[in-house]
Short mmCIF file of C-alpha atoms in Angstrom, two decimals:
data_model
loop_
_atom_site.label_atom_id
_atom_site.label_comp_id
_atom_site.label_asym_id
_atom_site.label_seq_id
_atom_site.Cartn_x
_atom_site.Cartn_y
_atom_site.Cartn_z
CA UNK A 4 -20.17 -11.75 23.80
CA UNK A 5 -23.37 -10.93 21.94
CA UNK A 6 -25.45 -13.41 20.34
CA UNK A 7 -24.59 -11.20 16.77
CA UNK A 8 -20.61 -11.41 17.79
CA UNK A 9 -21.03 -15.61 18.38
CA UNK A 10 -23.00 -15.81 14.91
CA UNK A 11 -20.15 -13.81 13.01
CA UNK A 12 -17.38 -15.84 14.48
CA UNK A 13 -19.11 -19.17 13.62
CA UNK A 14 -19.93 -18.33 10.22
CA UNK A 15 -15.41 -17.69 9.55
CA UNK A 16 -15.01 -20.35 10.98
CA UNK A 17 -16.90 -23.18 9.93
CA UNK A 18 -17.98 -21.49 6.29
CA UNK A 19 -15.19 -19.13 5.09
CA UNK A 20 -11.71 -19.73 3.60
CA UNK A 21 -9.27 -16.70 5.45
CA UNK A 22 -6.63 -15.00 3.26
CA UNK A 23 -2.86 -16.41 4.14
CA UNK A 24 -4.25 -18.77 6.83
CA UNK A 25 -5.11 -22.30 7.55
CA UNK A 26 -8.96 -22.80 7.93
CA UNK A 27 -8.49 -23.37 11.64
CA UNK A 28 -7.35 -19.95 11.98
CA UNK A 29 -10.56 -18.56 12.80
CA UNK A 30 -10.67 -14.53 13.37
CA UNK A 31 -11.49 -13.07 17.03
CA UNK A 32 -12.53 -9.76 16.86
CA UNK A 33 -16.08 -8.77 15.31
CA UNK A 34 -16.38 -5.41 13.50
CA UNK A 35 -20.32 -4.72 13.51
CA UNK A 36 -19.72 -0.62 12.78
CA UNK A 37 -17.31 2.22 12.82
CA UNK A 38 -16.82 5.75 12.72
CA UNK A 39 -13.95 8.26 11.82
CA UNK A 40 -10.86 5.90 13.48
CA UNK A 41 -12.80 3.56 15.93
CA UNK A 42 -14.55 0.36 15.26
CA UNK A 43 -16.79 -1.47 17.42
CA UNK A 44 -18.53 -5.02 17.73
CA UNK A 45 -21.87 -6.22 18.32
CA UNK A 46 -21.53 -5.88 22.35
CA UNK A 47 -19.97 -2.40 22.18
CA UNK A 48 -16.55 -3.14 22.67
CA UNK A 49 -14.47 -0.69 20.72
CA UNK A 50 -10.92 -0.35 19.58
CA UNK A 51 -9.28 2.26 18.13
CA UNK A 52 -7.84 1.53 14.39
CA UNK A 53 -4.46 2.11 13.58
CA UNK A 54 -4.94 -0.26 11.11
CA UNK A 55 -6.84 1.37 8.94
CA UNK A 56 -8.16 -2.15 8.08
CA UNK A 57 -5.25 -3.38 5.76
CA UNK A 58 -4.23 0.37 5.09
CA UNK A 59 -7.27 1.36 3.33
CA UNK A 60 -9.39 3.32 5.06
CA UNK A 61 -7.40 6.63 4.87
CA UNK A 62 -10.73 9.15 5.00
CA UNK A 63 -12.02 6.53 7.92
CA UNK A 64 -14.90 4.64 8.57
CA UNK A 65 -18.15 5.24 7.23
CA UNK A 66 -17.79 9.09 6.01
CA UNK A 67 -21.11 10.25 5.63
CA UNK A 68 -20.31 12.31 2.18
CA UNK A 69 -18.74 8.55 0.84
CA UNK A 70 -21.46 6.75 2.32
CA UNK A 71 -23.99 9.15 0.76
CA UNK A 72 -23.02 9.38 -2.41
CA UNK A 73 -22.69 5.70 -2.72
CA UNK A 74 -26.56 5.48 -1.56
CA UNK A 75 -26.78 8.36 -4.46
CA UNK A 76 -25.11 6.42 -7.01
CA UNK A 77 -27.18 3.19 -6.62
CA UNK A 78 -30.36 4.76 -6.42
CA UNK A 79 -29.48 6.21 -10.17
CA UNK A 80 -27.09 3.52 -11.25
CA UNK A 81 -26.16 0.81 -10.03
CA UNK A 82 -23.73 -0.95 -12.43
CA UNK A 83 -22.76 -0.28 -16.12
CA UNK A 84 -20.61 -2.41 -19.05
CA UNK A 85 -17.10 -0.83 -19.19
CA UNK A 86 -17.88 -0.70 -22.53
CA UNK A 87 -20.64 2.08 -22.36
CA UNK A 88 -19.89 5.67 -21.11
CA UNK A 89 -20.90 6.81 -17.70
CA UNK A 90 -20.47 10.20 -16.75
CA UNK A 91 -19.27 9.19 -12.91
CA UNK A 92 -16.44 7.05 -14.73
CA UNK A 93 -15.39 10.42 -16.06
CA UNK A 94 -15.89 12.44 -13.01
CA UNK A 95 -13.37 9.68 -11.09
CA UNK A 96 -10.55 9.25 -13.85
CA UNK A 97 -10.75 13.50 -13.84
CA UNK A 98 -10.36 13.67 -10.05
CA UNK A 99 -7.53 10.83 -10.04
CA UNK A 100 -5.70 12.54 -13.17
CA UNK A 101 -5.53 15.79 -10.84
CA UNK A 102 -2.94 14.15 -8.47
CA UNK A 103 -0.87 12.79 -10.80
CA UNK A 104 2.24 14.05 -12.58
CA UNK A 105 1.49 13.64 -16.54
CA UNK A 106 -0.82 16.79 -17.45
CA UNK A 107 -2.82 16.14 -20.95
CA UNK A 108 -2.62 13.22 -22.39
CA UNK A 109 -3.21 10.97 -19.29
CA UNK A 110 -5.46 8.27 -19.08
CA UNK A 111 -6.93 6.20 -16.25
CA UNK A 112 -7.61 2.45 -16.55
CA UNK A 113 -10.22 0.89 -13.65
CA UNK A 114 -9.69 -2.28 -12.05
CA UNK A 115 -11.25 -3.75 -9.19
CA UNK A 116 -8.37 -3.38 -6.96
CA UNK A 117 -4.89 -3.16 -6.59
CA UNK A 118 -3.85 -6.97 -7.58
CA UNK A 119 -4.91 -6.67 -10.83
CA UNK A 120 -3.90 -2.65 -11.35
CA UNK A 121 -0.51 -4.43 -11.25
CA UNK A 122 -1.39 -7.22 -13.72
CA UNK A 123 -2.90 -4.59 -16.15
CA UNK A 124 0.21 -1.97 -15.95
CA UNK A 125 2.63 -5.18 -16.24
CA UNK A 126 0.92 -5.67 -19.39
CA UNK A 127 0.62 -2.05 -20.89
CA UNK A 128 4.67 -2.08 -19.97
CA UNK A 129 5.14 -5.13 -22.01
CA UNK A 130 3.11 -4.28 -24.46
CA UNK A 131 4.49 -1.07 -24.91
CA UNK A 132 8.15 -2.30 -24.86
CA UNK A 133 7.55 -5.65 -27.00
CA UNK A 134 9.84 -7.20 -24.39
CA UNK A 135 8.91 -9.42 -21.19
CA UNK A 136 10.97 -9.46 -18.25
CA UNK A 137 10.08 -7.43 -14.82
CA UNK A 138 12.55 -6.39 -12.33
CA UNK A 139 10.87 -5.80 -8.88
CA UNK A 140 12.09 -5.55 -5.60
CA UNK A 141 12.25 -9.25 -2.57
CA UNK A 142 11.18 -6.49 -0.03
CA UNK A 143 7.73 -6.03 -1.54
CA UNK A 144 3.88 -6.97 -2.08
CA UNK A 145 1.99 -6.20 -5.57
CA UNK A 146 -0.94 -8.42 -4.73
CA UNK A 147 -2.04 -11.89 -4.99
CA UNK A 148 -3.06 -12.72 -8.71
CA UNK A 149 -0.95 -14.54 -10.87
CA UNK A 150 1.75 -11.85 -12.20
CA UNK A 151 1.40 -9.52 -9.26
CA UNK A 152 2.40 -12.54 -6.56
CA UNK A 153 5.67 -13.44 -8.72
CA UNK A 154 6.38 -10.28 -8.92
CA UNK A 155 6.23 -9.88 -4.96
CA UNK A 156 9.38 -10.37 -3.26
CA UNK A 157 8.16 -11.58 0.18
CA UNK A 158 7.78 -15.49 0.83
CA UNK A 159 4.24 -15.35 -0.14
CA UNK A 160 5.30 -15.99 -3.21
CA UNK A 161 7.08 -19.18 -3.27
CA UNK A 162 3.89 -21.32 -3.57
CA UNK A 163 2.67 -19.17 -6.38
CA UNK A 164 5.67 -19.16 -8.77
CA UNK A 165 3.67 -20.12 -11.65
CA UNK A 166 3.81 -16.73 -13.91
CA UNK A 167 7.13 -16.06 -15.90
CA UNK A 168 9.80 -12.95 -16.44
CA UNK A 169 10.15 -12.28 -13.15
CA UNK A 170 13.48 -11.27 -11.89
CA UNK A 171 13.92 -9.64 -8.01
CA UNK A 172 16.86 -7.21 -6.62
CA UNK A 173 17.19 -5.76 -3.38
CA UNK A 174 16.13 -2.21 -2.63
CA UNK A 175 18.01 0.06 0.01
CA UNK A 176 17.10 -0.46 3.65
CA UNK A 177 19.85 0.80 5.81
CA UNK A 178 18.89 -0.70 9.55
CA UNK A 179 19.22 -4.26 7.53
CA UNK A 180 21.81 -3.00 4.68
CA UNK A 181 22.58 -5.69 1.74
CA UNK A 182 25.59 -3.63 0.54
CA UNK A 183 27.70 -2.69 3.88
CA UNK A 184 26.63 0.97 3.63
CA UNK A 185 26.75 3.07 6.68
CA UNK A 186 24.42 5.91 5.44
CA UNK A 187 21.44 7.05 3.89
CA UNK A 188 23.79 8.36 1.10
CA UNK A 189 25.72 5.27 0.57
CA UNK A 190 22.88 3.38 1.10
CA UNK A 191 20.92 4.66 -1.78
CA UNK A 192 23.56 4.60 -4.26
CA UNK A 193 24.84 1.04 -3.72
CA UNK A 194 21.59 0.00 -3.99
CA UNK A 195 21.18 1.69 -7.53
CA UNK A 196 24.31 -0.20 -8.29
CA UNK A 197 22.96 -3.40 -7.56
CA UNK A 198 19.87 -2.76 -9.39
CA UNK A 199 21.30 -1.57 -12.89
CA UNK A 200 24.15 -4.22 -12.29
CA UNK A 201 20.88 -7.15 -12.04
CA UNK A 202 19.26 -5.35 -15.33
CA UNK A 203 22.37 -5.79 -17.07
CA UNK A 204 23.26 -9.64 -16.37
CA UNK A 205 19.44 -10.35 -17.25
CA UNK A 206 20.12 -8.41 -20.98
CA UNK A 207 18.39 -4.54 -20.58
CA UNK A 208 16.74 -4.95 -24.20
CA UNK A 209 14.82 -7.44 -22.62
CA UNK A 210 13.10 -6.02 -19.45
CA UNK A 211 9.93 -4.08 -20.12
CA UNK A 212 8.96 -3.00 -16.26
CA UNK A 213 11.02 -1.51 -13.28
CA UNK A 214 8.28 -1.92 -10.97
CA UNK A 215 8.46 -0.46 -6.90
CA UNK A 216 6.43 0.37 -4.44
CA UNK A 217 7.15 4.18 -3.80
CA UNK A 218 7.13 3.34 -0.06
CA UNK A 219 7.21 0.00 0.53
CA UNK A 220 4.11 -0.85 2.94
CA UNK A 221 4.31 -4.72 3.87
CA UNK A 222 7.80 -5.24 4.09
CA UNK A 223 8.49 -2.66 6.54
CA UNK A 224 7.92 0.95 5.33
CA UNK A 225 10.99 1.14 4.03
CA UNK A 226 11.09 5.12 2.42
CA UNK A 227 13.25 5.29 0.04
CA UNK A 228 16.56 7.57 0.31
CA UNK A 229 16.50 11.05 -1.16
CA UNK A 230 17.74 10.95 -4.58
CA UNK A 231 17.00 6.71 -5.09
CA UNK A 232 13.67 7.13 -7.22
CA UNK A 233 15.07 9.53 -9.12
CA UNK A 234 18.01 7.20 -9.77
CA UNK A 235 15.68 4.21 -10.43
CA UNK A 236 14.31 6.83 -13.07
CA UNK A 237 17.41 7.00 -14.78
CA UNK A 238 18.43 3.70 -14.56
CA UNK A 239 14.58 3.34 -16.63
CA UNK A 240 15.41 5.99 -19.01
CA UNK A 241 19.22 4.39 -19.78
CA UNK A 242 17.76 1.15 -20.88
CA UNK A 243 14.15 2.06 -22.41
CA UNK A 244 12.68 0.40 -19.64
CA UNK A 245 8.69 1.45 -18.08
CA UNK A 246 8.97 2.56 -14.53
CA UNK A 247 5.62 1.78 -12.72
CA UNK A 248 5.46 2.75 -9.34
CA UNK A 249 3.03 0.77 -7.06
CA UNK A 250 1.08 3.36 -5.04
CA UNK A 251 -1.55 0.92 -3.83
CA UNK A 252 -0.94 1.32 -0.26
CA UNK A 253 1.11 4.39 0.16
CA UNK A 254 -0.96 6.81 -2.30
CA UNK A 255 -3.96 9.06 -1.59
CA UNK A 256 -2.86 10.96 1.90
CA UNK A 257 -1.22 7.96 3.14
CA UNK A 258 2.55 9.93 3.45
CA UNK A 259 1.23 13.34 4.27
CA UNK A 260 0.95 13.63 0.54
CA UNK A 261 -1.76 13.16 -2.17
CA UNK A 262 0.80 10.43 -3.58
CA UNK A 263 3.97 9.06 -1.76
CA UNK A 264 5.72 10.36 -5.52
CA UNK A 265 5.19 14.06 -4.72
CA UNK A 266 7.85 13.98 -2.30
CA UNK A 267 10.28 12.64 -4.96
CA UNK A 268 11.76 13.61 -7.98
CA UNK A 269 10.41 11.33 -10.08
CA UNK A 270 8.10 11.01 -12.79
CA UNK A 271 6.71 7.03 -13.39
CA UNK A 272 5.59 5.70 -16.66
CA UNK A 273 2.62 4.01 -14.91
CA UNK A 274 1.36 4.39 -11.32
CA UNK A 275 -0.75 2.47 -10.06
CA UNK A 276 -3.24 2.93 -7.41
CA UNK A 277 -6.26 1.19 -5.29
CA UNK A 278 -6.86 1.58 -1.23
CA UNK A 279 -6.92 4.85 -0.44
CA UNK A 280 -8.77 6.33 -3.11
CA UNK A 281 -11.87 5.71 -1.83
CA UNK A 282 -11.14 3.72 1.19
CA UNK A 283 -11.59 0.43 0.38
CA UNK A 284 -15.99 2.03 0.31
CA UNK A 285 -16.35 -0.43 -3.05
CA UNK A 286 -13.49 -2.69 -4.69
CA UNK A 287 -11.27 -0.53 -6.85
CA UNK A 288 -8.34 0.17 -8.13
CA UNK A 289 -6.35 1.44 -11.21
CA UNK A 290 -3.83 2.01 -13.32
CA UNK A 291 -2.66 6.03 -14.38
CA UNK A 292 -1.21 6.08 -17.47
CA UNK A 293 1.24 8.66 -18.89
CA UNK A 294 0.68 10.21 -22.02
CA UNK A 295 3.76 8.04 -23.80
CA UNK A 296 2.11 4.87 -22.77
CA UNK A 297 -1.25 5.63 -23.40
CA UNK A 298 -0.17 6.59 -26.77
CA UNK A 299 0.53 3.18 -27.91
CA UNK A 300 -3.12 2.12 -27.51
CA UNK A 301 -4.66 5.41 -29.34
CA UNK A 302 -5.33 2.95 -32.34
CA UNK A 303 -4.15 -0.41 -30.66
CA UNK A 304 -6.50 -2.31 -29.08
CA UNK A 305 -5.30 -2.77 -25.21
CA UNK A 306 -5.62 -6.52 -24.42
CA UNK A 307 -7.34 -6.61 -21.64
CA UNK A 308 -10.71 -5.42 -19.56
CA UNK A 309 -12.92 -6.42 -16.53
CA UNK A 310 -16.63 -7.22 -16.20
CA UNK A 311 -16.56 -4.75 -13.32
CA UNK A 312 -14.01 -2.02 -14.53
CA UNK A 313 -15.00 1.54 -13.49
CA UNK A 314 -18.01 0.15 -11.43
CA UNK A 315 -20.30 3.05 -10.92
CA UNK A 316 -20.76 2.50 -7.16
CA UNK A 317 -16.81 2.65 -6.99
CA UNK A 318 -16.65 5.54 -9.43
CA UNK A 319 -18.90 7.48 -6.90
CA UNK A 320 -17.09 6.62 -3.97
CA UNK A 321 -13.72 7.82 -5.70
CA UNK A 322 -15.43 11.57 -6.42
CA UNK A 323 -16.69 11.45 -3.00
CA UNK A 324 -13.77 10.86 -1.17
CA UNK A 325 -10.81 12.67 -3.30
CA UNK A 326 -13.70 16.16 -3.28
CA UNK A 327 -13.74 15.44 0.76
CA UNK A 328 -10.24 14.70 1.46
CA UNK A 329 -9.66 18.31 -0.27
CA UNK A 330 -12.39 19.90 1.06
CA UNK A 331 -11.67 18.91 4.62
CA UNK A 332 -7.53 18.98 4.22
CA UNK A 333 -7.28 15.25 5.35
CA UNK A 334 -3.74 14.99 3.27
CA UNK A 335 -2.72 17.57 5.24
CA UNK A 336 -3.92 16.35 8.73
CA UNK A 337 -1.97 13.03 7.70
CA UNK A 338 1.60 14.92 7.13
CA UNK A 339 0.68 17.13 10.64
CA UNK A 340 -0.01 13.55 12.56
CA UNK A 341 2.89 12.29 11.37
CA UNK A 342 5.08 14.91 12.21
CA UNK A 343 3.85 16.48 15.51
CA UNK A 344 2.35 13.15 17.06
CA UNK A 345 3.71 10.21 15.68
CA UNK A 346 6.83 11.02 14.74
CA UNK A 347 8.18 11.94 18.29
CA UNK A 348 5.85 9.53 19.92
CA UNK A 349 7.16 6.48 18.48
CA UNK A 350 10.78 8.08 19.01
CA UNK A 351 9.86 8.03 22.60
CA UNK A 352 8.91 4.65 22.76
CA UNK A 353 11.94 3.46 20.64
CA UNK A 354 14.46 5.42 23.19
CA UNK A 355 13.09 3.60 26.02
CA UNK A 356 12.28 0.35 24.99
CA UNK A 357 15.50 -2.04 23.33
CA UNK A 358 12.64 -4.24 22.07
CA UNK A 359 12.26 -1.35 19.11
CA UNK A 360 15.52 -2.09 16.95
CA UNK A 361 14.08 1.19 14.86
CA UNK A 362 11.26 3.36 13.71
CA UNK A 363 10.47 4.64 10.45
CA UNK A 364 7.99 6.54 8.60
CA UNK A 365 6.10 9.37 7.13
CA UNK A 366 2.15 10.91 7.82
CA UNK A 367 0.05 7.68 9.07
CA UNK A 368 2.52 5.60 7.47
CA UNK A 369 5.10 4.19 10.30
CA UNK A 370 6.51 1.03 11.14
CA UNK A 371 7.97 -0.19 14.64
CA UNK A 372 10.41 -3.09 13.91
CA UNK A 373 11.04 -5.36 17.44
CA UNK A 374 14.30 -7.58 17.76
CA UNK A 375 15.38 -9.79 20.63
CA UNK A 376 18.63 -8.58 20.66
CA UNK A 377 19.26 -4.78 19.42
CA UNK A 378 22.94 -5.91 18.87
CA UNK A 379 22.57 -8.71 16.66
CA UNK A 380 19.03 -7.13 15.24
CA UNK A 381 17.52 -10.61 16.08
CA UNK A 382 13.87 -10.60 14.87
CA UNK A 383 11.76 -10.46 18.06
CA UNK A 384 10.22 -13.85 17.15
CA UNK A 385 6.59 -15.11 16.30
CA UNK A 386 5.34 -16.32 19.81
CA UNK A 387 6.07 -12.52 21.04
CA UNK A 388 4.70 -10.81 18.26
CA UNK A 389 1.78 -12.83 18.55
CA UNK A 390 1.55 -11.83 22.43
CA UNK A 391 1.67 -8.30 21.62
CA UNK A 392 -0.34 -8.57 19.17
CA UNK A 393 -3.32 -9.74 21.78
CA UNK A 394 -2.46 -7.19 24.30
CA UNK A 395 -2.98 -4.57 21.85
CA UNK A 396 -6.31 -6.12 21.18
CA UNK A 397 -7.18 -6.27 24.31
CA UNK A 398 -6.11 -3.07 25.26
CA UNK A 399 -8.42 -1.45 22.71
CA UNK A 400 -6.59 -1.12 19.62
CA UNK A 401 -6.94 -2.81 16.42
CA UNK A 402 -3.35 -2.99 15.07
CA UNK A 403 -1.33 -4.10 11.87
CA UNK A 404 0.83 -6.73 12.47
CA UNK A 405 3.74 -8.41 9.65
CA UNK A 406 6.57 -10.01 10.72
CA UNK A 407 8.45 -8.19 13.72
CA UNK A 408 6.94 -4.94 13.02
CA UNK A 409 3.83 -3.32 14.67
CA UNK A 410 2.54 -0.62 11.51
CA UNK A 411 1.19 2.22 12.94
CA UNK A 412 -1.29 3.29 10.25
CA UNK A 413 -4.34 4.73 11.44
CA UNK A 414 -6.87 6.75 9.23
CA UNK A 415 -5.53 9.76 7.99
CA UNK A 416 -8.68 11.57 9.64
CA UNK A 417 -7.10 10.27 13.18
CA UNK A 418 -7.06 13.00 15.18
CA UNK A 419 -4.12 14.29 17.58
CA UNK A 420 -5.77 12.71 20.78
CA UNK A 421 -6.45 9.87 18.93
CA UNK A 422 -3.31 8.97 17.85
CA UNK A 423 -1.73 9.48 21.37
CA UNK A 424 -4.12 7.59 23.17
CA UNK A 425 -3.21 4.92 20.18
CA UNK A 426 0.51 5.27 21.19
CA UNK A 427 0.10 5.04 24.83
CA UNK A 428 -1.25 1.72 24.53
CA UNK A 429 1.45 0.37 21.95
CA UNK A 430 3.87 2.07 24.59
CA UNK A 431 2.15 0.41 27.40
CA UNK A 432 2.38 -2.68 25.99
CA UNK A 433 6.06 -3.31 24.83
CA UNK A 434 6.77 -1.85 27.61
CA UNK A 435 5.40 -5.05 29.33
CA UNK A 436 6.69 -6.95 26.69
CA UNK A 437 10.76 -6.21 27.40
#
């Protein structure tokens, strides 16, 4: 190990606090560079990432158009108040406003990154509403602030229950059904059932938000049966209620398209966005507001703001990436991945391995859930998934671990070779694994 690699490890471990971990869990791989979808260390030792980091570097690592216009930006401007105009704010919101559904009318609001996008559209929706309750889904993550953790639905949130109106229903997720369906079809419609049949015991008049992840990232990858948003939409429009649809993770080529919405009939209220739309180059995130909401705070004043909102290092990486990611078809490369190289791989490895109780996804956005028995659909448990976990590591991939799932989300720049030699090792190693 290099005497840079040894320094690095030292310093998490005897100086930093790590996110969702004791202190003693001290990280063991070193990232010293990186380039398009590999990553390296101080020795040299490489991995490929089909991590994507935590699902954020969708144009890859260290794009020299991103990386050069941030050197641009700071050798003109390096940071601005949110309350003075900067043309590279504009330039961003413009290239953001492009991909999403509202036309004139739409506004952008920056935030430093997905977390608070959430707490910022949670409070447009109540705001706009004059009511306070929010309906999300317990197969979810919104971030780790005070609204957006309640509003999670994962156990993260139990020590964090501090923030009020929260109220959770089950979306549809067929391998692990909550309603007895056996299909897509039923699937989808008892779950949009159980959700209006939740609004309705907690009184609809007083729910401002529907808010869902448009593919749920975290909790499994969990896309969403043809026809559900679209019901969720209605269900919205029935009871006056703001539909924001979380976007953090699967928006900006993640799916194959520009946002995980496109392939939906569906039109939000409020999306909101971070990750991907600049790859995680500088902190940011946002909120896209339709032209209904954004109406309420034409002469309002919006309660809220942030030191660093619309940061002009951020706002440079945004242009950067969205103008490259056209220019280069990286949305597109994402949806061909998915569908010519992941897609059958992982079917490959699920039809010869029990270990995989089922694979699902879309683009570089796939999830391979393990169980110890595929009868019962036993959760493979921690001790394995920790093994594999290793092996992969040590096999020269960086992967994305939660639960019993291995996420196969590489950079949407991976290339064809890439992600094969990125499946042969995930192969390779559950294979050892049965």
């Amino acid at each position: 190990m290099a005497d840079d690699d040894v320094r690095a490890i030292a310093g998490a471990r005897d100086l930093l606090m790590q996110s969702w971990s004791p202190t003693s869990a001290t990280p063991s791989v070193v990232i010293a560079g990186g380039s398009g979808s590999r990553v390296w260390n101080h020795a040299g030792d490489e991995w490929l990432d089909m991590s994507s980091m935590l699902v954020n570097t969708n144009i890859g690592h260290q794009h020299p158009r991103v990386v050069e216009a941030i050197a641009r930006q700071a050798g003109e401007l390096v940071t601005a108040s949110p309350a003075l105009a900067v043309r590279v704010r504009g330039e961003a919101a413009e290239r953001v406003l492009a991909r999403a559904p509202f036309g004139p009318g739409g506004k952008v609001f920056f935030t430093n990154g997905g977390a608070d996008a959430i707490e910022n559209a949670i409070r447009m929706a109540r705001v706009h509403t004059g009511r306070s309750k929010v309906v999300s889904l317990y197969r979810s993550y919104h971030g780790n602030t005070g609204a957006a953790i309640v509003a999670t639905g994962d156990r993260r949130r139990v020590p964090n229950e501090y923030a009020t109106g929260h109220v959770h229903a089950f979306g549809p997720y067929l391998y692990r059904s909550e309603f007895w369906a056996s299909s897509t079809e039923e699937e989808g419609e008892r779950a949009l059932h159980h959700l209006e049949r939740v609004i309705q015991a907690e009184v609809p008049d007083t729910v401002a938000a529907l808010l869902l992840e448009t593919v749920p990232g975290t909790a499994g990858i969990l896309v969403p049966p043809p026809g559900y948003l679209a019901g969720v939409r209605r269900i919205a429009d029935r009871y006056g209620i703001v539909l924001i649809l979380d976007e953090v993770m699967a928006g900006f080529g993640r799916t194959g398209s520009w946002l995980a919405l496109d392939q939906h009939d569906v039109r939000p209220d409020l999306i909101v966005f971070a990750k991907g739309v600049n790859s995680g180059y500088v902190p940011a995130g946002g909120v896209i507001v339709s032209p209904e909401v954004a109406a309420t705070f034409q002469e309002r004043a919006f309660p809220g703001g942030l030191t660093y909102s619309g940061h002009p290092l951020a706002m440079a990486a945004i242009v950067a990436t969205l103008d490259t990611m056209a220019d280069e078809s990286i949305v597109e490369n994402a949806a061909r991945i998915g569908a010519d190289v992941l897609g059958p791989g992982l079917a490959a490895i699920a039809e010869a391995n029990p270990l995989v109780g089922e694979v699902r996804g879309l683009g570089v956005f796939w999830a391979v859930e393990l169980v110890a028995d595929p009868a019962t659909k036993e959760p493979l448990g921690a001790p394995a998934m920790a093994a594999i976990k290793k092996n992969l590591i040590a096999g020269g991939v960086l992967p994305f671990v939660a639960d019993n799932r291995v996420h196969v989300v590489p950079p949407c720049v991976i290339t064809p070779d890439e992600a094969r030699e990125g499946l042969a090792v995930l192969g390779g190693v559950l294979a050892d694994a049965k």
